[in-house]
Amino acid sequence: MTARKWWLVTGVVATTLALTPGNAFADKGGGSAQGGNARTSGRQSGGAIESLVTYSGHTGGGSGKAGNVQPVGDWTPPACWYEPRTPDQFGKSVEDGYNETVNAPGQDSYAKTSVGQFRDKYKDGEYKNYNKDKADEGNWWVAVRDEDRWMEPEAQACDEQPFWVENGDDPGVPNAVTPEILAELAYNRLELPETEVTLAPEENTKVNLPTWAWLDKATFKEVDVTAQLNVGGLNIQATTTAKPVSLRLEPGTEDAETYPASGECAINDDGSIGEPYAKGKADQTPPCGLKYLRSSGDGTFKLQATITWEVDWVGTGGAGGDLPNGEFGNEQAVIVQEIQSVNR
């Protein structure tokens, strides 16, 4: 039994930490690279209840240089939240967890005792048979943690044991799943295309020679992920969309200048960034680019190209709004050669 698959519940046994079922983890699942359309979902695994939120669209898990959006600033998507479960679903998870624990070879006695007390609470104690006779009246709500973030302090914030909520009542806990929570979870699964800019000169550049940089509209475009939850009479969804708005160039050395001076290249009206180099523009200043002031010697400079993305969402019932900007970038090697003159 792995620790991350079980709730750490205090108070079930007064002097111990009890490993009990009931904690669920979001399944990020396999995704597709930019241009694909993947669907992932939670599932039952052993005694743990995994998230029943499903994701479709440009989700994480692709290959190549694509990757997940990184929020700008201190904000992060939820590391834990609460989802409903029907009495049958909840009862099965507890029974599976109980059987797995008590039958595990070499399992500690305190774990067996704790999981047994947890089971008794919902089956034969405070509640009877997981409230299956009240299946039409409400649902159990359980804590869910993002599987990839279960060790973070934020993932421990959802520490309520499973609790019963009558139909139509407010669960009364922070991070009870809503369209906005789903939008934030979808944010965490947005996969963005690689940000390798086209440069001119292409192979290598020269000291004090302006280097043009650009991204065609076809290279990158809006991406979106839809998160949906349909369980226990709750059927909600949200679609989170990221739109590219600017490119930031960091030359990889202080001995360089950027165009514009801020290093931030705005998006053009047609969705492209920068301007392709063409013959006859050698004496012009590129609208997006850089100039190296010294040679890279026998090595290279690591040019960092980072796209900033504006993120918003729409969800069930007409809900929607903005989420914090995100960014994603790649490094690319640039050779800079020292020459005395450039023949143009």
mmCIF file of C-alpha atoms in Angstrom:
data_model
loop_
_atom_site.group_PDB
_atom_site.id
_atom_site.type_symbol
_atom_site.label_atom_id
_atom_site.label_comp_id
_atom_site.label_asym_id
_atom_site.label_seq_id
_atom_site.Cartn_x
_atom_site.Cartn_y
_atom_site.Cartn_z
ATOM 1 C CA MET A 1 0.000 0.000 0.000
ATOM 2 C CA THR A 2 1.553 3.311 -1.048
ATOM 3 C CA ALA A 3 1.175 6.307 1.206
ATOM 4 C CA ARG A 4 -0.063 8.598 -1.523
ATOM 5 C CA LYS A 5 -3.120 6.434 -2.151
ATOM 6 C CA TRP A 6 -4.594 6.870 1.297
ATOM 7 C CA TRP A 7 -5.885 9.589 3.501
ATOM 8 C CA LEU A 8 -3.868 10.556 6.520
ATOM 9 C CA VAL A 9 -6.679 10.984 9.021
ATOM 10 C CA THR A 10 -6.057 12.113 12.571
ATOM 11 C CA GLY A 11 -8.402 11.205 15.371
ATOM 12 C CA VAL A 12 -9.578 7.828 14.066
ATOM 13 C CA VAL A 13 -7.151 6.255 16.471
ATOM 14 C CA ALA A 14 -6.243 8.726 19.184
ATOM 15 C CA THR A 15 -2.526 7.991 19.304
ATOM 16 C CA THR A 16 -1.771 7.266 15.660
ATOM 17 C CA LEU A 17 -2.076 8.551 12.152
ATOM 18 C CA ALA A 18 -4.557 6.284 10.469
ATOM 19 C CA LEU A 19 -4.196 5.298 6.869
ATOM 20 C CA THR A 20 -7.738 5.198 5.590
ATOM 21 C CA PRO A 21 -9.403 5.176 2.184
ATOM 22 C CA GLY A 22 -11.257 8.160 0.944
ATOM 23 C CA ASN A 23 -8.544 10.294 -0.571
ATOM 24 C CA ALA A 24 -8.684 10.669 -4.317
ATOM 25 C CA PHE A 25 -6.077 11.850 -6.721
ATOM 26 C CA ALA A 26 -6.502 13.663 -9.990
ATOM 27 C CA ASP A 27 -5.320 11.632 -12.934
ATOM 28 C CA LYS A 28 -3.453 13.830 -15.364
ATOM 29 C CA GLY A 29 -3.404 10.973 -17.797
ATOM 30 C CA GLY A 30 -1.794 10.803 -21.200
ATOM 31 C CA GLY A 31 -2.281 13.775 -23.425
ATOM 32 C CA SER A 32 -1.382 14.879 -26.899
ATOM 33 C CA ALA A 33 1.039 17.380 -28.260
ATOM 34 C CA GLN A 34 -0.185 20.661 -29.740
ATOM 35 C CA GLY A 35 -2.764 19.996 -32.411
ATOM 36 C CA GLY A 36 -4.074 16.824 -30.814
ATOM 37 C CA ASN A 37 -7.233 16.281 -28.824
ATOM 38 C CA ALA A 38 -6.879 13.986 -25.843
ATOM 39 C CA ARG A 39 -9.362 12.857 -23.220
ATOM 40 C CA THR A 40 -8.348 11.725 -19.759
ATOM 41 C CA SER A 41 -10.455 10.672 -16.832
ATOM 42 C CA GLY A 42 -10.320 9.554 -13.247
ATOM 43 C CA ARG A 43 -10.762 5.902 -12.461
ATOM 44 C CA GLN A 44 -10.938 3.432 -9.609
ATOM 45 C CA SER A 45 -7.589 2.019 -8.556
ATOM 46 C CA GLY A 46 -7.375 -0.386 -5.670
ATOM 47 C CA GLY A 47 -9.100 1.145 -2.670
ATOM 48 C CA ALA A 48 -8.500 4.766 -3.576
ATOM 49 C CA ILE A 49 -11.120 6.939 -5.211
ATOM 50 C CA GLU A 50 -9.470 8.820 -8.002
ATOM 51 C CA SER A 51 -10.917 11.964 -9.479
ATOM 52 C CA LEU A 52 -13.937 11.550 -11.733
ATOM 53 C CA VAL A 53 -13.184 14.800 -13.541
ATOM 54 C CA THR A 54 -12.549 14.172 -17.237
ATOM 55 C CA TYR A 55 -10.415 16.357 -19.481
ATOM 56 C CA SER A 56 -10.506 16.840 -23.228
ATOM 57 C CA GLY A 57 -8.562 19.070 -25.561
ATOM 58 C CA HIS A 58 -4.889 20.042 -25.509
ATOM 59 C CA THR A 59 -3.945 18.325 -22.281
ATOM 60 C CA GLY A 60 -0.515 17.722 -20.785
ATOM 61 C CA GLY A 61 1.569 14.642 -21.415
ATOM 62 C CA GLY A 62 2.715 15.269 -24.960
ATOM 63 C CA SER A 63 6.185 14.750 -26.365
ATOM 64 C CA GLY A 64 8.794 16.955 -27.940
ATOM 65 C CA LYS A 65 9.293 20.476 -26.635
ATOM 66 C CA ALA A 66 5.655 21.092 -25.789
ATOM 67 C CA GLY A 67 4.807 21.575 -22.144
ATOM 68 C CA ASN A 68 2.330 22.804 -19.585
ATOM 69 C CA VAL A 69 1.607 26.463 -18.978
ATOM 70 C CA GLN A 70 3.313 28.016 -15.950
ATOM 71 C CA PRO A 71 1.284 30.655 -14.074
ATOM 72 C CA VAL A 72 2.783 34.135 -13.850
ATOM 73 C CA GLY A 73 3.018 35.221 -10.218
ATOM 74 C CA ASP A 74 2.249 33.335 -7.021
ATOM 75 C CA TRP A 75 -1.095 31.822 -8.048
ATOM 76 C CA THR A 76 -1.347 28.079 -8.625
ATOM 77 C CA PRO A 77 -4.323 25.863 -9.542
ATOM 78 C CA PRO A 78 -5.888 23.890 -6.672
ATOM 79 C CA ALA A 79 -3.793 21.030 -5.320
ATOM 80 C CA CYS A 80 -6.891 19.556 -3.675
ATOM 81 C CA TRP A 81 -10.654 19.837 -3.941
ATOM 82 C CA TYR A 82 -13.874 18.023 -3.000
ATOM 83 C CA GLU A 83 -16.070 15.939 -5.307
ATOM 84 C CA PRO A 84 -19.384 14.108 -4.746
ATOM 85 C CA ARG A 85 -19.763 10.332 -4.741
ATOM 86 C CA THR A 86 -22.924 8.275 -4.781
ATOM 87 C CA PRO A 87 -23.434 5.963 -1.793
ATOM 88 C CA ASP A 88 -22.612 2.967 -3.995
ATOM 89 C CA GLN A 89 -19.397 4.551 -5.246
ATOM 90 C CA PHE A 90 -18.316 5.631 -1.790
ATOM 91 C CA GLY A 91 -19.185 2.296 -0.210
ATOM 92 C CA LYS A 92 -17.210 0.395 -2.828
ATOM 93 C CA SER A 93 -14.127 2.574 -2.304
ATOM 94 C CA VAL A 94 -14.210 2.078 1.461
ATOM 95 C CA GLU A 95 -14.754 -1.675 1.184
ATOM 96 C CA ASP A 96 -11.996 -2.028 -1.400
ATOM 97 C CA GLY A 97 -9.626 -0.029 0.761
ATOM 98 C CA TYR A 98 -10.503 -2.006 3.856
ATOM 99 C CA ASN A 99 -9.974 -5.360 2.129
ATOM 100 C CA GLU A 100 -6.723 -4.254 0.548
ATOM 101 C CA THR A 101 -5.365 -3.029 3.879
ATOM 102 C CA VAL A 102 -6.334 -5.943 6.128
ATOM 103 C CA ASN A 103 -5.215 -8.522 3.569
ATOM 104 C CA ALA A 104 -1.890 -6.904 2.740
ATOM 105 C CA PRO A 105 1.015 -9.156 3.857
ATOM 106 C CA GLY A 106 2.963 -7.601 6.695
ATOM 107 C CA GLN A 107 0.544 -4.742 7.145
ATOM 108 C CA ASP A 108 0.917 -2.954 10.484
ATOM 109 C CA SER A 109 -1.775 -3.677 13.028
ATOM 110 C CA TYR A 110 -2.428 0.028 13.647
ATOM 111 C CA ALA A 111 -3.289 0.484 9.963
ATOM 112 C CA LYS A 112 -5.688 -2.454 10.093
ATOM 113 C CA THR A 113 -7.292 -1.101 13.241
ATOM 114 C CA SER A 114 -7.576 2.397 11.831
ATOM 115 C CA VAL A 115 -9.055 1.382 8.511
ATOM 116 C CA GLY A 116 -11.483 -0.870 10.356
ATOM 117 C CA GLN A 117 -12.660 2.009 12.562
ATOM 118 C CA PHE A 118 -13.017 4.243 9.525
ATOM 119 C CA ARG A 119 -15.120 1.582 7.783
ATOM 120 C CA ASP A 120 -17.279 1.061 10.859
ATOM 121 C CA LYS A 121 -18.087 4.772 11.034
ATOM 122 C CA TYR A 122 -19.745 4.746 7.626
ATOM 123 C CA LYS A 123 -21.059 1.191 7.531
ATOM 124 C CA ASP A 124 -22.269 0.274 11.032
ATOM 125 C CA GLY A 125 -21.648 3.323 13.241
ATOM 126 C CA GLU A 126 -22.548 6.969 12.799
ATOM 127 C CA TYR A 127 -23.938 6.068 9.368
ATOM 128 C CA LYS A 128 -25.590 2.853 8.209
ATOM 129 C CA ASN A 129 -24.448 1.010 5.098
ATOM 130 C CA TYR A 130 -22.998 4.158 3.538
ATOM 131 C CA ASN A 131 -26.478 5.772 3.407
ATOM 132 C CA LYS A 132 -27.421 3.575 0.472
ATOM 133 C CA ASP A 133 -31.055 3.776 1.552
ATOM 134 C CA LYS A 134 -30.798 7.561 1.046
ATOM 135 C CA ALA A 135 -29.273 7.412 -2.421
ATOM 136 C CA ASP A 136 -32.015 9.666 -3.806
ATOM 137 C CA GLU A 137 -31.508 12.262 -1.074
ATOM 138 C CA GLY A 138 -27.855 13.193 -1.346
ATOM 139 C CA ASN A 139 -24.217 12.238 -1.902
ATOM 140 C CA TRP A 140 -20.953 11.780 -0.082
ATOM 141 C CA TRP A 141 -18.305 14.392 -0.694
ATOM 142 C CA VAL A 142 -14.671 13.299 -0.602
ATOM 143 C CA ALA A 143 -11.335 15.092 -0.725
ATOM 144 C CA VAL A 144 -9.342 14.799 -3.932
ATOM 145 C CA ARG A 145 -5.673 15.637 -4.347
ATOM 146 C CA ASP A 146 -3.700 16.206 -7.513
ATOM 147 C CA GLU A 147 -1.572 13.078 -7.855
ATOM 148 C CA ASP A 148 1.442 15.062 -9.038
ATOM 149 C CA ARG A 149 1.274 17.484 -6.098
ATOM 150 C CA TRP A 150 0.286 15.253 -3.196
ATOM 151 C CA MET A 151 3.421 16.139 -1.192
ATOM 152 C CA GLU A 152 2.829 19.894 -1.399
ATOM 153 C CA PRO A 153 1.422 21.634 1.702
ATOM 154 C CA GLU A 154 -1.476 22.943 -0.412
ATOM 155 C CA ALA A 155 -2.569 19.366 -1.075
ATOM 156 C CA GLN A 156 -3.107 18.824 2.654
ATOM 157 C CA ALA A 157 -5.613 21.680 2.958
ATOM 158 C CA CYS A 158 -8.571 19.440 2.039
ATOM 159 C CA ASP A 159 -8.493 17.444 5.250
ATOM 160 C CA GLU A 160 -12.210 16.852 5.864
ATOM 161 C CA GLN A 161 -13.215 13.211 6.173
ATOM 162 C CA PRO A 162 -15.986 12.152 3.762
ATOM 163 C CA PHE A 163 -19.220 13.927 4.673
ATOM 164 C CA TRP A 164 -22.860 13.666 3.609
ATOM 165 C CA VAL A 165 -24.595 16.497 1.725
ATOM 166 C CA GLU A 166 -28.307 16.575 0.998
ATOM 167 C CA ASN A 167 -29.348 17.354 -2.558
ATOM 168 C CA GLY A 168 -29.381 21.091 -3.159
ATOM 169 C CA ASP A 169 -27.334 21.941 -0.052
ATOM 170 C CA ASP A 170 -24.015 23.770 -0.144
ATOM 171 C CA PRO A 171 -21.152 21.396 0.767
ATOM 172 C CA GLY A 172 -19.884 24.186 3.005
ATOM 173 C CA VAL A 173 -16.160 23.642 2.413
ATOM 174 C CA PRO A 174 -13.540 25.607 0.484
ATOM 175 C CA ASN A 175 -12.661 24.116 -2.913
ATOM 176 C CA ALA A 176 -15.930 22.203 -3.308
ATOM 177 C CA VAL A 177 -15.938 21.538 -7.042
ATOM 178 C CA THR A 178 -17.610 24.234 -9.151
ATOM 179 C CA PRO A 179 -17.248 25.330 -12.784
ATOM 180 C CA GLU A 180 -14.540 27.749 -11.639
ATOM 181 C CA ILE A 181 -12.626 24.999 -9.846
ATOM 182 C CA LEU A 182 -12.897 22.888 -13.002
ATOM 183 C CA ALA A 183 -11.558 25.823 -15.035
ATOM 184 C CA GLU A 184 -8.561 26.082 -12.714
ATOM 185 C CA LEU A 185 -7.938 22.338 -12.980
ATOM 186 C CA ALA A 186 -8.119 22.601 -16.767
ATOM 187 C CA TYR A 187 -5.569 25.448 -16.584
ATOM 188 C CA ASN A 188 -3.121 23.025 -15.007
ATOM 189 C CA ARG A 189 -3.486 20.683 -17.980
ATOM 190 C CA LEU A 190 -3.098 23.160 -20.822
ATOM 191 C CA GLU A 191 -0.296 21.967 -23.069
ATOM 192 C CA LEU A 192 1.365 24.668 -25.129
ATOM 193 C CA PRO A 193 3.418 24.353 -28.310
ATOM 194 C CA GLU A 194 7.162 24.708 -28.341
ATOM 195 C CA THR A 195 8.436 28.250 -28.591
ATOM 196 C CA GLU A 196 11.343 27.926 -30.994
ATOM 197 C CA VAL A 197 11.553 31.177 -32.897
ATOM 198 C CA THR A 198 12.799 31.492 -36.438
ATOM 199 C CA LEU A 199 16.032 33.461 -36.620
ATOM 200 C CA ALA A 200 17.837 35.208 -39.437
ATOM 201 C CA PRO A 201 20.723 34.590 -39.811
ATOM 202 C CA GLU A 202 19.621 31.009 -39.274
ATOM 203 C CA GLU A 203 22.720 28.909 -38.615
ATOM 204 C CA ASN A 204 24.796 31.469 -36.752
ATOM 205 C CA THR A 205 24.967 35.200 -36.381
ATOM 206 C CA LYS A 206 27.727 37.749 -36.141
ATOM 207 C CA VAL A 207 28.794 40.186 -33.459
ATOM 208 C CA ASN A 208 26.976 43.539 -33.814
ATOM 209 C CA LEU A 209 24.714 42.173 -36.542
ATOM 210 C CA PRO A 210 20.981 42.515 -35.824
ATOM 211 C CA THR A 211 19.334 39.099 -35.703
ATOM 212 C CA TRP A 212 15.693 38.960 -36.747
ATOM 213 C CA ALA A 213 13.276 36.775 -34.781
ATOM 214 C CA TRP A 214 9.677 35.847 -35.550
ATOM 215 C CA LEU A 215 6.906 33.331 -35.068
ATOM 216 C CA ASP A 216 4.384 32.648 -37.782
ATOM 217 C CA LYS A 217 0.703 32.495 -36.908
ATOM 218 C CA ALA A 218 0.634 28.837 -37.958
ATOM 219 C CA THR A 219 3.383 28.031 -35.448
ATOM 220 C CA PHE A 220 1.202 28.653 -32.422
ATOM 221 C CA LYS A 221 -2.447 29.371 -31.768
ATOM 222 C CA GLU A 222 -5.061 29.308 -29.054
ATOM 223 C CA VAL A 223 -5.294 26.104 -27.039
ATOM 224 C CA ASP A 224 -8.056 24.964 -24.726
ATOM 225 C CA VAL A 225 -8.925 22.210 -22.281
ATOM 226 C CA THR A 226 -12.407 21.278 -21.082
ATOM 227 C CA ALA A 227 -12.882 19.760 -17.628
ATOM 228 C CA GLN A 228 -16.168 18.012 -16.847
ATOM 229 C CA LEU A 229 -17.656 16.269 -13.827
ATOM 230 C CA ASN A 230 -20.872 14.241 -14.015
ATOM 231 C CA VAL A 231 -21.546 12.306 -10.821
ATOM 232 C CA GLY A 232 -24.297 12.101 -8.239
ATOM 233 C CA GLY A 233 -26.603 14.424 -10.153
ATOM 234 C CA LEU A 234 -23.917 17.107 -10.488
ATOM 235 C CA ASN A 235 -23.129 17.715 -14.158
ATOM 236 C CA ILE A 236 -20.839 20.721 -14.674
ATOM 237 C CA GLN A 237 -18.017 21.677 -16.984
ATOM 238 C CA ALA A 238 -15.648 24.491 -17.853
ATOM 239 C CA THR A 239 -13.426 25.264 -20.824
ATOM 240 C CA THR A 240 -10.178 27.118 -20.228
ATOM 241 C CA THR A 241 -8.539 28.828 -23.206
ATOM 242 C CA ALA A 242 -5.030 30.222 -23.519
ATOM 243 C CA LYS A 243 -4.290 32.858 -26.170
ATOM 244 C CA PRO A 244 -0.709 33.905 -27.069
ATOM 245 C CA VAL A 245 -0.135 37.642 -26.638
ATOM 246 C CA SER A 246 3.612 38.342 -26.605
ATOM 247 C CA LEU A 247 7.100 36.873 -26.989
ATOM 248 C CA ARG A 248 9.932 37.616 -24.565
ATOM 249 C CA LEU A 249 13.522 37.167 -25.734
ATOM 250 C CA GLU A 250 16.360 36.619 -23.273
ATOM 251 C CA PRO A 251 19.684 36.412 -25.194
ATOM 252 C CA GLY A 252 21.528 34.230 -22.687
ATOM 253 C CA THR A 253 24.206 36.833 -22.045
ATOM 254 C CA GLU A 254 24.310 40.376 -20.710
ATOM 255 C CA ASP A 255 26.428 41.357 -23.706
ATOM 256 C CA ALA A 256 23.465 41.729 -26.016
ATOM 257 C CA GLU A 257 20.669 44.106 -26.978
ATOM 258 C CA THR A 258 17.077 43.250 -27.745
ATOM 259 C CA TYR A 259 14.532 44.744 -30.120
ATOM 260 C CA PRO A 260 12.458 46.266 -28.694
ATOM 261 C CA ALA A 261 14.650 47.204 -25.733
ATOM 262 C CA SER A 262 12.229 45.576 -23.293
ATOM 263 C CA GLY A 263 12.694 42.214 -24.993
ATOM 264 C CA GLU A 264 8.883 41.883 -25.262
ATOM 265 C CA CYS A 265 7.631 41.459 -28.818
ATOM 266 C CA ALA A 266 3.899 42.103 -29.122
ATOM 267 C CA ILE A 267 1.597 39.979 -31.226
ATOM 268 C CA ASN A 268 0.663 41.383 -34.650
ATOM 269 C CA ASP A 269 -2.872 41.889 -35.913
ATOM 270 C CA ASP A 270 -2.648 38.706 -37.989
ATOM 271 C CA GLY A 271 -1.595 36.620 -34.979
ATOM 272 C CA SER A 272 2.098 36.430 -35.848
ATOM 273 C CA ILE A 273 4.955 37.844 -33.801
ATOM 274 C CA GLY A 274 7.850 39.773 -35.289
ATOM 275 C CA GLU A 275 8.545 40.029 -38.994
ATOM 276 C CA PRO A 276 10.336 37.556 -41.287
ATOM 277 C CA TYR A 277 13.667 38.734 -42.600
ATOM 278 C CA ALA A 278 13.786 39.475 -46.312
ATOM 279 C CA LYS A 279 16.567 40.470 -48.671
ATOM 280 C CA GLY A 280 17.286 44.169 -48.463
ATOM 281 C CA LYS A 281 16.459 44.512 -44.758
ATOM 282 C CA ALA A 282 20.014 44.059 -43.508
ATOM 283 C CA ASP A 283 20.326 47.749 -42.595
ATOM 284 C CA GLN A 284 16.941 47.901 -40.875
ATOM 285 C CA THR A 285 16.203 47.412 -37.208
ATOM 286 C CA PRO A 286 14.056 44.292 -36.714
ATOM 287 C CA PRO A 287 10.733 44.842 -34.933
ATOM 288 C CA CYS A 288 11.571 41.718 -32.913
ATOM 289 C CA GLY A 289 15.092 40.451 -32.510
ATOM 290 C CA LEU A 290 18.428 40.915 -30.816
ATOM 291 C CA LYS A 291 22.046 41.851 -31.337
ATOM 292 C CA TYR A 292 24.970 40.118 -29.678
ATOM 293 C CA LEU A 293 27.899 42.308 -28.670
ATOM 294 C CA ARG A 294 30.480 39.545 -28.290
ATOM 295 C CA SER A 295 31.299 36.129 -29.678
ATOM 296 C CA SER A 296 30.069 32.917 -28.116
ATOM 297 C CA GLY A 297 33.576 31.542 -28.599
ATOM 298 C CA ASP A 298 33.688 27.775 -28.931
ATOM 299 C CA GLY A 299 30.253 27.426 -27.382
ATOM 300 C CA THR A 300 26.796 28.866 -27.804
ATOM 301 C CA PHE A 301 24.502 31.312 -26.083
ATOM 302 C CA LYS A 302 21.231 29.867 -24.753
ATOM 303 C CA LEU A 303 18.503 32.052 -26.180
ATOM 304 C CA GLN A 304 15.331 31.755 -24.107
ATOM 305 C CA ALA A 305 12.118 32.447 -26.028
ATOM 306 C CA THR A 306 9.035 32.637 -23.818
ATOM 307 C CA ILE A 307 5.448 33.201 -24.891
ATOM 308 C CA THR A 308 3.010 34.909 -22.532
ATOM 309 C CA TRP A 309 -0.544 33.573 -22.736
ATOM 310 C CA GLU A 310 -3.761 35.244 -21.627
ATOM 311 C CA VAL A 311 -6.111 32.722 -20.064
ATOM 312 C CA ASP A 312 -9.878 32.866 -19.617
ATOM 313 C CA TRP A 313 -12.687 30.396 -19.086
ATOM 314 C CA VAL A 314 -16.402 29.776 -19.615
ATOM 315 C CA GLY A 315 -18.487 27.203 -17.813
ATOM 316 C CA THR A 316 -21.864 25.782 -16.918
ATOM 317 C CA GLY A 317 -24.602 28.326 -16.328
ATOM 318 C CA GLY A 318 -22.830 31.107 -18.194
ATOM 319 C CA ALA A 319 -20.087 31.433 -15.609
ATOM 320 C CA GLY A 320 -16.682 32.618 -16.740
ATOM 321 C CA GLY A 321 -13.869 35.066 -16.272
ATOM 322 C CA ASP A 322 -10.137 35.556 -16.440
ATOM 323 C CA LEU A 323 -7.397 33.432 -14.919
ATOM 324 C CA PRO A 324 -3.798 34.553 -14.303
ATOM 325 C CA ASN A 325 -1.580 34.839 -17.345
ATOM 326 C CA GLY A 326 0.653 31.881 -18.059
ATOM 327 C CA GLU A 327 3.911 31.436 -19.869
ATOM 328 C CA PHE A 328 5.939 28.711 -21.518
ATOM 329 C CA GLY A 329 9.252 28.817 -23.318
ATOM 330 C CA ASN A 330 12.177 26.923 -24.753
ATOM 331 C CA GLU A 331 15.918 27.396 -24.994
ATOM 332 C CA GLN A 332 17.717 27.304 -28.311
ATOM 333 C CA ALA A 333 21.432 27.452 -28.967
ATOM 334 C CA VAL A 334 22.808 30.450 -30.862
ATOM 335 C CA ILE A 335 26.338 30.585 -32.309
ATOM 336 C CA VAL A 336 27.790 34.092 -32.475
ATOM 337 C CA GLN A 337 30.948 34.602 -34.491
ATOM 338 C CA GLU A 338 33.419 37.459 -34.298
ATOM 339 C CA ILE A 339 34.340 39.053 -37.625
ATOM 340 C CA GLN A 340 35.963 42.356 -38.503
ATOM 341 C CA SER A 341 33.533 43.277 -41.228
ATOM 342 C CA VAL A 342 30.261 42.063 -42.635
ATOM 343 C CA ASN A 343 29.779 42.014 -46.394
ATOM 344 C CA ARG A 344 26.185 42.967 -47.065
#
